[in-house]
Coordinates of C-alpha atoms in Angstrom, one line a residue:
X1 CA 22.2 -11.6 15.2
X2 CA 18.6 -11.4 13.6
X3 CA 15.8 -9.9 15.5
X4 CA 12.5 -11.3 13.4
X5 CA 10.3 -9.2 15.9
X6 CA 12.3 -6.4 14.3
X7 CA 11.0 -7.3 10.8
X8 CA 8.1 -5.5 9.1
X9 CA 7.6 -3.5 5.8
X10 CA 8.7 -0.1 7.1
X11 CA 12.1 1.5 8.3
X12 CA 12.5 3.0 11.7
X13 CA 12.1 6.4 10.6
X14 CA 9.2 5.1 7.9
X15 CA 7.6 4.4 11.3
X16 CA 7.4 7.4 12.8
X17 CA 5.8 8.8 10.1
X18 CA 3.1 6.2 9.9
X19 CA 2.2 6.7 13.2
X20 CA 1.8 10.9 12.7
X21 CA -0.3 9.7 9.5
X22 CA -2.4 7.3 11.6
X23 CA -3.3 9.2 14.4
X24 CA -4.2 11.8 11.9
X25 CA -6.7 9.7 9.8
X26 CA -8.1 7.6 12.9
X27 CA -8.9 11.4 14.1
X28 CA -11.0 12.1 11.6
X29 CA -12.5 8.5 11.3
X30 CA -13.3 8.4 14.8
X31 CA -17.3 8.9 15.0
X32 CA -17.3 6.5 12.0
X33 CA -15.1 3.9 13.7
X34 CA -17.2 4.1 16.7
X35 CA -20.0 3.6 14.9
X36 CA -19.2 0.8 13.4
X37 CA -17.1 -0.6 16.9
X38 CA -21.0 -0.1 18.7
X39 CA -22.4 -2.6 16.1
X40 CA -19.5 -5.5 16.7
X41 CA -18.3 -5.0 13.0
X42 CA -14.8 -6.6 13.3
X43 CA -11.8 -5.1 11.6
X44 CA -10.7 -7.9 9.8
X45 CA -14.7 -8.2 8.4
X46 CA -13.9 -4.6 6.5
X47 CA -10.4 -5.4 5.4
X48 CA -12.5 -8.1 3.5
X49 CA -15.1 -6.1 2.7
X50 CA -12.6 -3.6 1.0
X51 CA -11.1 -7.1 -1.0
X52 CA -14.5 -7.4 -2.1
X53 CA -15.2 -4.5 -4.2
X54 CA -11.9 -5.3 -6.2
X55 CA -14.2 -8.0 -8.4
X56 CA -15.9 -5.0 -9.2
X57 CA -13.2 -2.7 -9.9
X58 CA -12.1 -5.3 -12.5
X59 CA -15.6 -5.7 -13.8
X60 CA -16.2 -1.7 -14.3
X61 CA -12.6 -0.9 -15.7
X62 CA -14.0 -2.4 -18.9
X63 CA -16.9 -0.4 -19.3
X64 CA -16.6 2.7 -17.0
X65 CA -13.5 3.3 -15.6
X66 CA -15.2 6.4 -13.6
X67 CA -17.2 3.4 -11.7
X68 CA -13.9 1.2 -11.1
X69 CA -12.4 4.5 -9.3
X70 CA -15.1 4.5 -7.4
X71 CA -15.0 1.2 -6.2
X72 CA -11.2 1.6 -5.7
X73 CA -12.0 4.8 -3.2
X74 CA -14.6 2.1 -1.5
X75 CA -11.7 -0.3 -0.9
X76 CA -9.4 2.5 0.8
X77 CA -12.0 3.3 3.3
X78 CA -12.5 0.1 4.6
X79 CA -8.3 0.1 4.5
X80 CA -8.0 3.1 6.6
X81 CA -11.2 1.7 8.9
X82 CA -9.9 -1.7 9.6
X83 CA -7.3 -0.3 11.5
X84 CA -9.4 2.4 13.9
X85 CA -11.8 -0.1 14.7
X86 CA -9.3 -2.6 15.8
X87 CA -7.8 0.6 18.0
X88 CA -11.2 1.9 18.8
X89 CA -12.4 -2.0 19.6
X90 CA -9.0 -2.9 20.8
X91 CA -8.4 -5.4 19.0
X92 CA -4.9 -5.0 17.5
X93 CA -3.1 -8.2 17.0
X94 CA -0.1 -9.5 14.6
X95 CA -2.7 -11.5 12.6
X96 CA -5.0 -8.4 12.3
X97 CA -2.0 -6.6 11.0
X98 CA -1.0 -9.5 8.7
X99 CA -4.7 -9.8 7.1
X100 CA -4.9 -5.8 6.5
X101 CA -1.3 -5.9 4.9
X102 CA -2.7 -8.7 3.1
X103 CA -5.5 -7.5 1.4
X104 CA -3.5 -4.2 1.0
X105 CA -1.4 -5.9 -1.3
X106 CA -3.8 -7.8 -3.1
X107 CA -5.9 -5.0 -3.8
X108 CA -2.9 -3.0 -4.7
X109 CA -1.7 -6.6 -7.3
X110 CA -5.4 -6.4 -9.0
X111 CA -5.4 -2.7 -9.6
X112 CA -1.6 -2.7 -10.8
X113 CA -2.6 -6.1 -12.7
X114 CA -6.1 -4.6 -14.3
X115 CA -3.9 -1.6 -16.0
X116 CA -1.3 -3.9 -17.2
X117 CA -3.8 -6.1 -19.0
X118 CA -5.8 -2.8 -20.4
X119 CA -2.8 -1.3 -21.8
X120 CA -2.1 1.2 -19.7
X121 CA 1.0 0.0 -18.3
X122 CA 3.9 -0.7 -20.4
X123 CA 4.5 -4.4 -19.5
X124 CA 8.6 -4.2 -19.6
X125 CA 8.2 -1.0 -17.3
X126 CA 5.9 -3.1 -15.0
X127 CA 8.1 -5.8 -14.6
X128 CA 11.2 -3.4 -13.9
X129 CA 9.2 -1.9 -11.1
X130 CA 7.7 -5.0 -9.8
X131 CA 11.5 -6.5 -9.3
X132 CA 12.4 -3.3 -7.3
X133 CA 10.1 -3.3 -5.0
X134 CA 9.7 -6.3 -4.4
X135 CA 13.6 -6.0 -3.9
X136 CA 13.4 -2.8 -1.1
X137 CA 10.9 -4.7 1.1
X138 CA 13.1 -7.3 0.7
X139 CA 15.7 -4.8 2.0
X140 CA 13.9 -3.5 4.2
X141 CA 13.2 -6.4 6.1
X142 CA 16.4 -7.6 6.1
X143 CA 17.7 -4.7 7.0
X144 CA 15.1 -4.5 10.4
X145 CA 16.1 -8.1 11.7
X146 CA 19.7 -6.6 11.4
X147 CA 19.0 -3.8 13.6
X148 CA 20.2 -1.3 10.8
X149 CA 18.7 1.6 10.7
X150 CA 17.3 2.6 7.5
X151 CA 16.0 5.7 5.6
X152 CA 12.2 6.5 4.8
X153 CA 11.2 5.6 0.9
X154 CA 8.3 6.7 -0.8
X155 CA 5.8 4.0 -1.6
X156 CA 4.5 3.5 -5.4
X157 CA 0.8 2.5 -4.5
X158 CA -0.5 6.2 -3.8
X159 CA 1.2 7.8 -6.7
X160 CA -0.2 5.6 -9.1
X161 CA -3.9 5.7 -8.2
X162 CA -3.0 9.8 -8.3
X163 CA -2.1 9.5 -11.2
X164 CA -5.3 7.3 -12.2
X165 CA -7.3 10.2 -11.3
X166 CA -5.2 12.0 -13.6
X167 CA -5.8 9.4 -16.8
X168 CA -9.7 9.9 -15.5
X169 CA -10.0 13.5 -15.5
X170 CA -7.4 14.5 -18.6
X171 CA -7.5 11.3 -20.8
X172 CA -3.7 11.0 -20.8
X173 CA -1.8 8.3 -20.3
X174 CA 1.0 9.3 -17.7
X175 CA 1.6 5.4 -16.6
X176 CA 4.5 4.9 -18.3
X177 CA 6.9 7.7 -17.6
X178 CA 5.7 8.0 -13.8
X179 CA 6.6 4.1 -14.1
X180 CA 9.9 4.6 -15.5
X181 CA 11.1 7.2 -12.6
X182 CA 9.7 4.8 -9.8
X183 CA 11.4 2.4 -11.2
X184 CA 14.7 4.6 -11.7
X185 CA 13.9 5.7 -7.4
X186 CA 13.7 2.6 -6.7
X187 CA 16.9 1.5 -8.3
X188 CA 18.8 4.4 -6.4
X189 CA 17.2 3.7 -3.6
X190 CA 18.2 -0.4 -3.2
X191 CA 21.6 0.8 -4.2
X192 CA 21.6 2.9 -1.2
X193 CA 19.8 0.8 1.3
X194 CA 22.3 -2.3 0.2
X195 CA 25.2 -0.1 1.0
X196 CA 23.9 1.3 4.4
X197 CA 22.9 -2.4 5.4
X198 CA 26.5 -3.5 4.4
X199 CA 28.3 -0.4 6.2
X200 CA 26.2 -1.6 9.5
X201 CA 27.2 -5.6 9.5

């Protein structure tokens, strides 16, 4: 029987990991988040806030791409706020959670988007890696309302805005290999996660 309660866009294990992670990071943004919990700013104002430098990040690609990183890092501090100051306000809720995954996503969609349409993604190598993830959440939801429990799996998103830095600071153009063994981990890693799911039904 499905448990939909269950479902979310981590495993079990994934979970415990994010937690060590976000104890870690509200730790250290904990005088800011008060700060900004003091003066009623709502979390779900800076998850929008962060969605709102992305216009920019687009803009700036063009003509600096130093400025768009800068923008970019903008955009992950109001990501990692939103959250403390819902904690520090509390304020947590399931549509708090849904609107920072959200914007998450669509921050993460116009950054991956911007390098595809600048050339600095290979647009077959894109496409492969776009499938597969969107194939292990898939999975990984699934897998959740089943009750199954399921192995961690690295995440794409941080990896390629490393590697971003890396384009910045060296001028080369890593995309398309780091794309192609994501892609390949990804691959392996459905493979596994439909054969644990179909071991546990």
């Amino acid at each position: 029987m499905m448990n939909y309660k269950k479902a979310g866009h981590f495993s079990e294990d994934e979970q415990k990991y994010y937690l060590w992670y976000r104890n870690a990071k509200d730790g250290i943004l904990l005088p800011i988040s008060r700060f900004l919990a003091a003066r009623h700013v709502t979390p779900n104002t800076l998850s929008y806030m962060g969605l709102l430098m992305m216009p920019f990040f687009v803009y700036c690609f063009a003509y600096n791409p130093w400025i768009a990183f800068f923008f970019l890092i903008i955009n992950l501090l109001f990501d990692a706020l939103d959250g403390s100051v819902a904690r520090v306000m509390k304020k947590e809720s399931a549509k708090g959670e849904f609107t920072d995954k959200a914007v998450d996503y669509a921050s993460f969609a116009v950054v991956y988007f911007t390098f595809l349409y600048f050339g600095l993604f290979s647009p077959f190598w894109a496409a492969v890696l776009l499938l597969n993830y969107a194939i292990m959440q898939s999975l990984i939801i699934f897998g959740q309302m089943m009750e199954v429990k399921l192995f961690p799996i690295l995440r794409p998103k941080m990896i390629i805005y490393l590697f971003f830095l890396v384009w910045l600071i060296s001028g080369q153009n890593l995309f398309d290999p780091l794309l192609v063994v994501l892609s390949v981990y990804l691959l392996v890693s459905n493979y596994f996660l439909i054969a644990k799911i179909r071991c546990s039904l």
